[in-house]
Amino acid sequence: MTLDLFEGLEESALPAMQPLAAGAVLLRGFALAQGAQLLAGVEAVLAQAPLRHLITPGGFRMSVAMSNCGALGWVSDLSGYRYDASDPDSGRPWPPMPAAFRELAAAAARAGGFEGFAPDACLINRYEAGTRLSLHQDRDEGNYDWPIVSVSLGLPAVFLFGGPKRSDKAQRVPLTHGDVVVWGGASRLHYHGVLPVKEGEHPLTGACRINLTFRKAR
Ligand code: MD3
Ligand code: FE
């Protein structure tokens, strides 16, 4: 008799599922086939809500350029970090999340063991050569039961994945175009960051890396 250990998982995701920690699964190449479609969605969103360098509550300009789509967007200024329904630069609601974004995020979450993931926020991060993201936790969401799903597009980067304390030793995980990670369960509040992106050229994004993070903010 056969044990259906992987019943319900996407067959195509099976060979590439790599556990990183409790609750964190790397799906190598999961978004590869949708790369161009996702980047077309990014362009459409950015035409309505251009990338900008947010200011941290401490007064520093972030080296990552950001925008959002979906009902809520993550923003930062001198008064703090928060999710907001409107773009502070335009005063308008964030552009809607393209269907291809929602579908990919839900399929990845399902493959990672989270059925029914319906993100209400998608943060778009753009890294140019030298851009980095220092170690932090994502804790501005209302509920940590849902995972964060991240999609890497364009130039590669080295992702730093630590533990529940800032001082915990971080593992270095190379992420390339099309890689998707589902961060849930015990890993949801782990510290993480991105090392400075190296110069390069990608056929679909040119000289940059784009990262999409899908969140359930409320
Ligand atoms: C691990 N972005 O936007 S995605 C962020 O590549 C962020 O742009 C990075 O960290 C990027 O907040 C990393 C991977 C990621 C996202 C959220 C996590 C890893 C995570 C939450 C908990 C643990
Ligand atoms: Fe983060």
PDB file of C-alpha atoms and ligand atoms in Angstrom:
ATOM      1  CA  MET A   1       0.000   0.000   0.000  1.00  0.00           C
ATOM      2  CA  THR A   2       1.188   3.511  -0.792  1.00  0.00           C
ATOM      3  CA  LEU A   3       1.155   6.217   1.862  1.00  0.00           C
ATOM      4  CA  ASP A   4      -0.118   9.462   0.354  1.00  0.00           C
ATOM      5  CA  LEU A   5       2.296  11.635   2.264  1.00  0.00           C
ATOM      6  CA  PHE A   6       2.242  14.410  -0.324  1.00  0.00           C
ATOM      7  CA  GLU A   7      -1.436  14.255  -1.150  1.00  0.00           C
ATOM      8  CA  GLY A   8      -2.801  17.693  -1.970  1.00  0.00           C
ATOM      9  CA  LEU A   9       0.561  19.238  -2.801  1.00  0.00           C
ATOM     10  CA  GLU A  10       1.276  20.640  -6.254  1.00  0.00           C
ATOM     11  CA  GLU A  11       3.095  17.857  -8.050  1.00  0.00           C
ATOM     12  CA  SER A  12       5.359  20.327  -9.866  1.00  0.00           C
ATOM     13  CA  ALA A  13       6.416  21.843  -6.527  1.00  0.00           C
ATOM     14  CA  LEU A  14       7.423  18.539  -4.989  1.00  0.00           C
ATOM     15  CA  PRO A  15      11.007  18.076  -6.187  1.00  0.00           C
ATOM     16  CA  ALA A  16      11.866  21.707  -5.359  1.00  0.00           C
ATOM     17  CA  MET A  17      10.437  21.951  -1.829  1.00  0.00           C
ATOM     18  CA  GLN A  18      13.232  22.762   0.579  1.00  0.00           C
ATOM     19  CA  PRO A  19      12.539  23.281   4.294  1.00  0.00           C
ATOM     20  CA  LEU A  20      14.573  26.212   5.688  1.00  0.00           C
ATOM     21  CA  ALA A  21      13.296  26.085   9.264  1.00  0.00           C
ATOM     22  CA  ALA A  22      10.129  25.101  11.103  1.00  0.00           C
ATOM     23  CA  GLY A  23       7.322  26.688   9.047  1.00  0.00           C
ATOM     24  CA  ALA A  24       9.580  28.075   6.293  1.00  0.00           C
ATOM     25  CA  VAL A  25       9.647  26.384   2.903  1.00  0.00           C
ATOM     26  CA  LEU A  26      11.676  27.405  -0.152  1.00  0.00           C
ATOM     27  CA  LEU A  27       9.930  26.585  -3.444  1.00  0.00           C
ATOM     28  CA  ARG A  28      12.745  26.874  -5.986  1.00  0.00           C
ATOM     29  CA  GLY A  29      11.483  28.174  -9.320  1.00  0.00           C
ATOM     30  CA  PHE A  30       7.823  28.086  -8.283  1.00  0.00           C
ATOM     31  CA  ALA A  31       7.118  31.434 -10.049  1.00  0.00           C
ATOM     32  CA  LEU A  32       9.442  30.861 -13.028  1.00  0.00           C
ATOM     33  CA  ALA A  33       6.658  30.263 -15.573  1.00  0.00           C
ATOM     34  CA  GLN A  34       4.794  33.399 -14.400  1.00  0.00           C
ATOM     35  CA  GLY A  35       7.854  35.681 -14.177  1.00  0.00           C
ATOM     36  CA  ALA A  36       7.039  37.840 -17.209  1.00  0.00           C
ATOM     37  CA  GLN A  37       3.347  38.077 -16.288  1.00  0.00           C
ATOM     38  CA  LEU A  38       4.177  39.071 -12.709  1.00  0.00           C
ATOM     39  CA  LEU A  39       6.599  41.741 -13.939  1.00  0.00           C
ATOM     40  CA  ALA A  40       3.927  43.134 -16.281  1.00  0.00           C
ATOM     41  CA  GLY A  41       1.688  43.383 -13.206  1.00  0.00           C
ATOM     42  CA  VAL A  42       4.475  45.171 -11.325  1.00  0.00           C
ATOM     43  CA  GLU A  43       4.808  47.714 -14.160  1.00  0.00           C
ATOM     44  CA  ALA A  44       1.031  48.336 -14.156  1.00  0.00           C
ATOM     45  CA  VAL A  45       1.004  48.878 -10.379  1.00  0.00           C
ATOM     46  CA  LEU A  46       4.052  51.167 -10.446  1.00  0.00           C
ATOM     47  CA  ALA A  47       2.461  53.338 -13.164  1.00  0.00           C
ATOM     48  CA  GLN A  48      -0.262  54.159 -10.597  1.00  0.00           C
ATOM     49  CA  ALA A  49       1.849  54.071  -7.409  1.00  0.00           C
ATOM     50  CA  PRO A  50       5.494  54.843  -8.245  1.00  0.00           C
ATOM     51  CA  LEU A  51       8.417  53.421  -6.276  1.00  0.00           C
ATOM     52  CA  ARG A  52       9.714  55.625  -3.496  1.00  0.00           C
ATOM     53  CA  HIS A  53      12.338  55.504  -0.748  1.00  0.00           C
ATOM     54  CA  LEU A  54      10.511  55.550   2.569  1.00  0.00           C
ATOM     55  CA  ILE A  55      11.935  57.212   5.671  1.00  0.00           C
ATOM     56  CA  THR A  56      12.337  55.070   8.771  1.00  0.00           C
ATOM     57  CA  PRO A  57      10.953  56.281  12.120  1.00  0.00           C
ATOM     58  CA  GLY A  58      14.585  56.986  13.022  1.00  0.00           C
ATOM     59  CA  GLY A  59      14.942  59.392  10.090  1.00  0.00           C
ATOM     60  CA  PHE A  60      16.940  57.219   7.670  1.00  0.00           C
ATOM     61  CA  ARG A  61      16.071  56.885   3.971  1.00  0.00           C
ATOM     62  CA  MET A  62      15.612  53.206   3.089  1.00  0.00           C
ATOM     63  CA  SER A  63      17.900  51.999   0.299  1.00  0.00           C
ATOM     64  CA  VAL A  64      15.131  49.687  -0.970  1.00  0.00           C
ATOM     65  CA  ALA A  65      12.553  51.498  -3.152  1.00  0.00           C
ATOM     66  CA  MET A  66       8.976  50.420  -2.344  1.00  0.00           C
ATOM     67  CA  SER A  67       5.377  50.484  -3.472  1.00  0.00           C
ATOM     68  CA  ASN A  68       2.278  48.379  -2.768  1.00  0.00           C
ATOM     69  CA  CYS A  69      -0.848  46.927  -4.280  1.00  0.00           C
ATOM     70  CA  GLY A  70      -3.932  45.460  -2.644  1.00  0.00           C
ATOM     71  CA  ALA A  71      -6.369  46.820  -0.069  1.00  0.00           C
ATOM     72  CA  LEU A  72      -3.507  47.783   2.264  1.00  0.00           C
ATOM     73  CA  GLY A  73       0.057  48.925   1.798  1.00  0.00           C
ATOM     74  CA  TRP A  74       3.025  48.981   4.162  1.00  0.00           C
ATOM     75  CA  VAL A  75       4.387  52.468   4.798  1.00  0.00           C
ATOM     76  CA  SER A  76       6.974  54.092   7.041  1.00  0.00           C
ATOM     77  CA  ASP A  77       7.642  57.683   8.039  1.00  0.00           C
ATOM     78  CA  LEU A  78       8.889  59.577  11.075  1.00  0.00           C
ATOM     79  CA  SER A  79       5.730  58.637  12.984  1.00  0.00           C
ATOM     80  CA  GLY A  80       6.259  54.884  12.572  1.00  0.00           C
ATOM     81  CA  TYR A  81       5.543  51.782  10.478  1.00  0.00           C
ATOM     82  CA  ARG A  82       1.972  50.838   9.590  1.00  0.00           C
ATOM     83  CA  TYR A  83      -0.400  49.486   6.959  1.00  0.00           C
ATOM     84  CA  ASP A  84      -2.513  52.126   5.234  1.00  0.00           C
ATOM     85  CA  ALA A  85      -5.340  51.867   2.680  1.00  0.00           C
ATOM     86  CA  SER A  86      -4.034  54.843   0.721  1.00  0.00           C
ATOM     87  CA  ASP A  87      -0.772  55.829  -0.897  1.00  0.00           C
ATOM     88  CA  PRO A  88       0.619  58.752   1.121  1.00  0.00           C
ATOM     89  CA  ASP A  89       2.231  60.217  -2.038  1.00  0.00           C
ATOM     90  CA  SER A  90      -1.042  60.478  -4.005  1.00  0.00           C
ATOM     91  CA  GLY A  91      -3.757  60.188  -1.367  1.00  0.00           C
ATOM     92  CA  ARG A  92      -5.406  57.506  -3.552  1.00  0.00           C
ATOM     93  CA  PRO A  93      -6.101  53.882  -2.646  1.00  0.00           C
ATOM     94  CA  TRP A  94      -3.266  51.479  -3.564  1.00  0.00           C
ATOM     95  CA  PRO A  95      -3.792  49.843  -6.985  1.00  0.00           C
ATOM     96  CA  PRO A  96      -5.692  46.542  -6.839  1.00  0.00           C
ATOM     97  CA  MET A  97      -3.680  43.349  -6.555  1.00  0.00           C
ATOM     98  CA  PRO A  98      -3.490  41.728 -10.014  1.00  0.00           C
ATOM     99  CA  ALA A  99      -5.288  38.346 -10.177  1.00  0.00           C
ATOM    100  CA  ALA A 100      -2.020  36.625 -11.171  1.00  0.00           C
ATOM    101  CA  PHE A 101      -0.419  37.901  -7.926  1.00  0.00           C
ATOM    102  CA  ARG A 102      -3.252  36.617  -5.716  1.00  0.00           C
ATOM    103  CA  GLU A 103      -3.348  33.249  -7.468  1.00  0.00           C
ATOM    104  CA  LEU A 104       0.395  32.680  -7.258  1.00  0.00           C
ATOM    105  CA  ALA A 105       0.484  33.647  -3.562  1.00  0.00           C
ATOM    106  CA  ALA A 106      -2.405  31.312  -2.736  1.00  0.00           C
ATOM    107  CA  ALA A 107      -0.868  28.405  -4.708  1.00  0.00           C
ATOM    108  CA  ALA A 108       2.511  28.853  -3.008  1.00  0.00           C
ATOM    109  CA  ALA A 109       0.936  29.086   0.449  1.00  0.00           C
ATOM    110  CA  ARG A 110      -1.044  25.899  -0.286  1.00  0.00           C
ATOM    111  CA  ALA A 111       2.155  24.116  -1.321  1.00  0.00           C
ATOM    112  CA  GLY A 112       3.702  25.297   1.952  1.00  0.00           C
ATOM    113  CA  GLY A 113       0.796  23.917   3.972  1.00  0.00           C
ATOM    114  CA  PHE A 114      -1.416  27.014   4.291  1.00  0.00           C
ATOM    115  CA  GLU A 115      -4.747  26.474   2.543  1.00  0.00           C
ATOM    116  CA  GLY A 116      -6.960  29.525   2.001  1.00  0.00           C
ATOM    117  CA  PHE A 117      -4.311  32.282   2.023  1.00  0.00           C
ATOM    118  CA  ALA A 118      -5.980  35.493   0.753  1.00  0.00           C
ATOM    119  CA  PRO A 119      -3.441  38.323   1.094  1.00  0.00           C
ATOM    120  CA  ASP A 120      -4.760  41.870   1.480  1.00  0.00           C
ATOM    121  CA  ALA A 121      -1.351  43.511   0.973  1.00  0.00           C
ATOM    122  CA  CYS A 122       1.512  43.084  -1.474  1.00  0.00           C
ATOM    123  CA  LEU A 123       4.693  45.060  -0.833  1.00  0.00           C
ATOM    124  CA  ILE A 124       6.881  45.587  -3.897  1.00  0.00           C
ATOM    125  CA  ASN A 125      10.590  46.030  -3.110  1.00  0.00           C
ATOM    126  CA  ARG A 126      13.115  47.135  -5.730  1.00  0.00           C
ATOM    127  CA  TYR A 127      16.825  46.548  -5.194  1.00  0.00           C
ATOM    128  CA  GLU A 128      19.488  48.132  -7.405  1.00  0.00           C
ATOM    129  CA  ALA A 129      23.189  47.250  -7.162  1.00  0.00           C
ATOM    130  CA  GLY A 130      24.302  47.956  -3.589  1.00  0.00           C
ATOM    131  CA  THR A 131      20.783  48.030  -2.135  1.00  0.00           C
ATOM    132  CA  ARG A 132      20.387  46.083   1.101  1.00  0.00           C
ATOM    133  CA  LEU A 133      17.756  45.451   3.741  1.00  0.00           C
ATOM    134  CA  SER A 134      19.043  45.249   7.301  1.00  0.00           C
ATOM    135  CA  LEU A 135      17.931  42.580   9.776  1.00  0.00           C
ATOM    136  CA  HIS A 136      14.348  43.123  10.939  1.00  0.00           C
ATOM    137  CA  GLN A 137      11.140  41.338  11.925  1.00  0.00           C
ATOM    138  CA  ASP A 138       7.817  41.732  10.087  1.00  0.00           C
ATOM    139  CA  ARG A 139       5.454  42.424  12.967  1.00  0.00           C
ATOM    140  CA  ASP A 140       3.116  45.157  11.722  1.00  0.00           C
ATOM    141  CA  GLU A 141       0.484  42.645  10.605  1.00  0.00           C
ATOM    142  CA  GLY A 142      -2.592  42.050  12.730  1.00  0.00           C
ATOM    143  CA  ASN A 143      -2.263  38.316  12.804  1.00  0.00           C
ATOM    144  CA  TYR A 144       0.796  36.057  12.683  1.00  0.00           C
ATOM    145  CA  ASP A 145      -1.156  32.861  11.959  1.00  0.00           C
ATOM    146  CA  TRP A 146      -0.936  33.476   8.213  1.00  0.00           C
ATOM    147  CA  PRO A 147       2.422  33.166   6.474  1.00  0.00           C
ATOM    148  CA  ILE A 148       4.234  35.790   4.426  1.00  0.00           C
ATOM    149  CA  VAL A 149       4.869  34.610   0.870  1.00  0.00           C
ATOM    150  CA  SER A 150       7.872  36.125  -0.908  1.00  0.00           C
ATOM    151  CA  VAL A 151       8.597  36.014  -4.642  1.00  0.00           C
ATOM    152  CA  SER A 152      12.045  36.898  -6.015  1.00  0.00           C
ATOM    153  CA  LEU A 153      12.341  38.273  -9.557  1.00  0.00           C
ATOM    154  CA  GLY A 154      15.293  39.490 -11.597  1.00  0.00           C
ATOM    155  CA  LEU A 155      18.828  39.723 -10.194  1.00  0.00           C
ATOM    156  CA  PRO A 156      19.820  37.211  -7.503  1.00  0.00           C
ATOM    157  CA  ALA A 157      20.374  38.150  -3.863  1.00  0.00           C
ATOM    158  CA  VAL A 158      21.626  36.558  -0.683  1.00  0.00           C
ATOM    159  CA  PHE A 159      18.889  36.419   1.915  1.00  0.00           C
ATOM    160  CA  LEU A 160      19.776  36.402   5.620  1.00  0.00           C
ATOM    161  CA  PHE A 161      17.525  34.231   7.724  1.00  0.00           C
ATOM    162  CA  GLY A 162      18.063  34.399  11.461  1.00  0.00           C
ATOM    163  CA  GLY A 163      16.103  33.367  14.506  1.00  0.00           C
ATOM    164  CA  PRO A 164      13.687  34.906  16.992  1.00  0.00           C
ATOM    165  CA  LYS A 165      16.429  37.149  18.457  1.00  0.00           C
ATOM    166  CA  ARG A 166      18.424  39.731  16.490  1.00  0.00           C
ATOM    167  CA  SER A 167      21.641  38.177  17.805  1.00  0.00           C
ATOM    168  CA  ASP A 168      20.758  34.654  16.562  1.00  0.00           C
ATOM    169  CA  LYS A 169      23.140  33.394  13.894  1.00  0.00           C
ATOM    170  CA  ALA A 170      21.671  33.949  10.411  1.00  0.00           C
ATOM    171  CA  GLN A 171      21.847  31.434   7.571  1.00  0.00           C
ATOM    172  CA  ARG A 172      22.591  32.779   4.085  1.00  0.00           C
ATOM    173  CA  VAL A 173      20.115  31.634   1.440  1.00  0.00           C
ATOM    174  CA  PRO A 174      20.742  32.554  -2.207  1.00  0.00           C
ATOM    175  CA  LEU A 175      17.469  33.524  -3.910  1.00  0.00           C
ATOM    176  CA  THR A 176      17.173  33.724  -7.679  1.00  0.00           C
ATOM    177  CA  HIS A 177      14.542  34.675 -10.263  1.00  0.00           C
ATOM    178  CA  GLY A 178      11.359  32.666  -9.757  1.00  0.00           C
ATOM    179  CA  ASP A 179      12.103  31.445  -6.222  1.00  0.00           C
ATOM    180  CA  VAL A 180       9.220  31.613  -3.753  1.00  0.00           C
ATOM    181  CA  VAL A 181       9.424  31.261   0.029  1.00  0.00           C
ATOM    182  CA  VAL A 182       6.535  30.643   2.400  1.00  0.00           C
ATOM    183  CA  TRP A 183       7.355  31.961   5.881  1.00  0.00           C
ATOM    184  CA  GLY A 184       4.879  30.729   8.425  1.00  0.00           C
ATOM    185  CA  GLY A 185       4.550  28.981  11.751  1.00  0.00           C
ATOM    186  CA  ALA A 186       7.558  29.267  14.025  1.00  0.00           C
ATOM    187  CA  SER A 187       9.597  31.177  11.420  1.00  0.00           C
ATOM    188  CA  ARG A 188       7.022  33.930  10.984  1.00  0.00           C
ATOM    189  CA  LEU A 189       8.666  36.315  13.461  1.00  0.00           C
ATOM    190  CA  HIS A 190      12.272  35.421  12.725  1.00  0.00           C
ATOM    191  CA  TYR A 191      14.762  38.169  11.935  1.00  0.00           C
ATOM    192  CA  HIS A 192      15.709  38.438   8.275  1.00  0.00           C
ATOM    193  CA  GLY A 193      17.374  40.753   5.770  1.00  0.00           C
ATOM    194  CA  VAL A 194      19.049  40.974   2.385  1.00  0.00           C
ATOM    195  CA  LEU A 195      22.796  41.479   1.711  1.00  0.00           C
ATOM    196  CA  PRO A 196      23.779  44.227  -0.780  1.00  0.00           C
ATOM    197  CA  VAL A 197      22.702  43.146  -4.275  1.00  0.00           C
ATOM    198  CA  LYS A 198      25.584  42.695  -6.737  1.00  0.00           C
ATOM    199  CA  GLU A 199      25.675  44.458 -10.098  1.00  0.00           C
ATOM    200  CA  GLY A 200      24.258  42.501 -12.995  1.00  0.00           C
ATOM    201  CA  GLU A 201      21.808  42.358 -15.867  1.00  0.00           C
ATOM    202  CA  HIS A 202      18.700  40.191 -15.922  1.00  0.00           C
ATOM    203  CA  PRO A 203      16.833  39.705 -19.205  1.00  0.00           C
ATOM    204  CA  LEU A 204      13.461  40.577 -17.631  1.00  0.00           C
ATOM    205  CA  THR A 205      14.324  43.233 -15.022  1.00  0.00           C
ATOM    206  CA  GLY A 206      17.599  44.731 -16.247  1.00  0.00           C
ATOM    207  CA  ALA A 207      19.865  45.937 -13.441  1.00  0.00           C
ATOM    208  CA  CYS A 208      17.559  45.238 -10.513  1.00  0.00           C
ATOM    209  CA  ARG A 209      15.936  42.686  -8.255  1.00  0.00           C
ATOM    210  CA  ILE A 210      12.213  42.879  -7.509  1.00  0.00           C
ATOM    211  CA  ASN A 211      10.746  41.158  -4.456  1.00  0.00           C
ATOM    212  CA  LEU A 212       7.040  40.758  -3.839  1.00  0.00           C
ATOM    213  CA  THR A 213       5.864  39.965  -0.300  1.00  0.00           C
ATOM    214  CA  PHE A 214       2.268  38.914   0.178  1.00  0.00           C
ATOM    215  CA  ARG A 215       0.768  39.540   3.569  1.00  0.00           C
ATOM    216  CA  LYS A 216      -2.465  39.260   5.483  1.00  0.00           C
ATOM    217  CA  ALA A 217      -2.209  42.590   7.265  1.00  0.00           C
ATOM    218  CA  ARG A 218      -5.682  42.539   8.883  1.00  0.00           C
TER     219      ARG A 218
HETATM  220  C1  MD3 B   1      11.128  35.619   7.103  1.00  0.00           C
HETATM  221  N1  MD3 B   1      11.751  41.569   2.142  1.00  0.00           N
HETATM  222  O1  MD3 B   1       9.706  43.180   2.672  1.00  0.00           O
HETATM  223  S1  MD3 B   1      11.521  38.551   1.467  1.00  0.00           S
HETATM  224  C2  MD3 B   1      10.238  42.615   3.655  1.00  0.00           C
HETATM  225  O2  MD3 B   1      13.803  40.179  -0.316  1.00  0.00           O
HETATM  226  C3  MD3 B   1      11.391  41.741   3.413  1.00  0.00           C
HETATM  227  O3  MD3 B   1      12.740  42.053  -0.202  1.00  0.00           O
HETATM  228  C4  MD3 B   1      12.932  40.825   1.766  1.00  0.00           C
HETATM  229  O4  MD3 B   1      11.955  41.245   4.336  1.00  0.00           O
HETATM  230  C5  MD3 B   1      13.165  41.017   0.303  1.00  0.00           C
HETATM  231  O5  MD3 B   1       9.840  42.724   4.813  1.00  0.00           O
HETATM  232  C6  MD3 B   1      12.845  39.425   2.148  1.00  0.00           C
HETATM  233  C7  MD3 B   1      11.528  37.215   2.566  1.00  0.00           C
HETATM  234  C8  MD3 B   1      10.851  37.323   3.889  1.00  0.00           C
HETATM  235  C9  MD3 B   1       9.777  38.130   4.100  1.00  0.00           C
HETATM  236  C10 MD3 B   1       9.139  38.101   5.307  1.00  0.00           C
HETATM  237  C11 MD3 B   1       9.578  37.245   6.330  1.00  0.00           C
HETATM  238  C12 MD3 B   1      11.290  36.517   4.882  1.00  0.00           C
HETATM  239  C13 MD3 B   1      10.675  36.458   6.112  1.00  0.00           C
HETATM  240  C14 MD3 B   1       8.919  37.167   7.579  1.00  0.00           C
HETATM  241  C15 MD3 B   1       9.373  36.303   8.535  1.00  0.00           C
HETATM  242  C16 MD3 B   1      10.483  35.529   8.309  1.00  0.00           C
HETATM  243 FE    FE B   2      10.733  41.495   6.101  1.00  0.00          FE
END
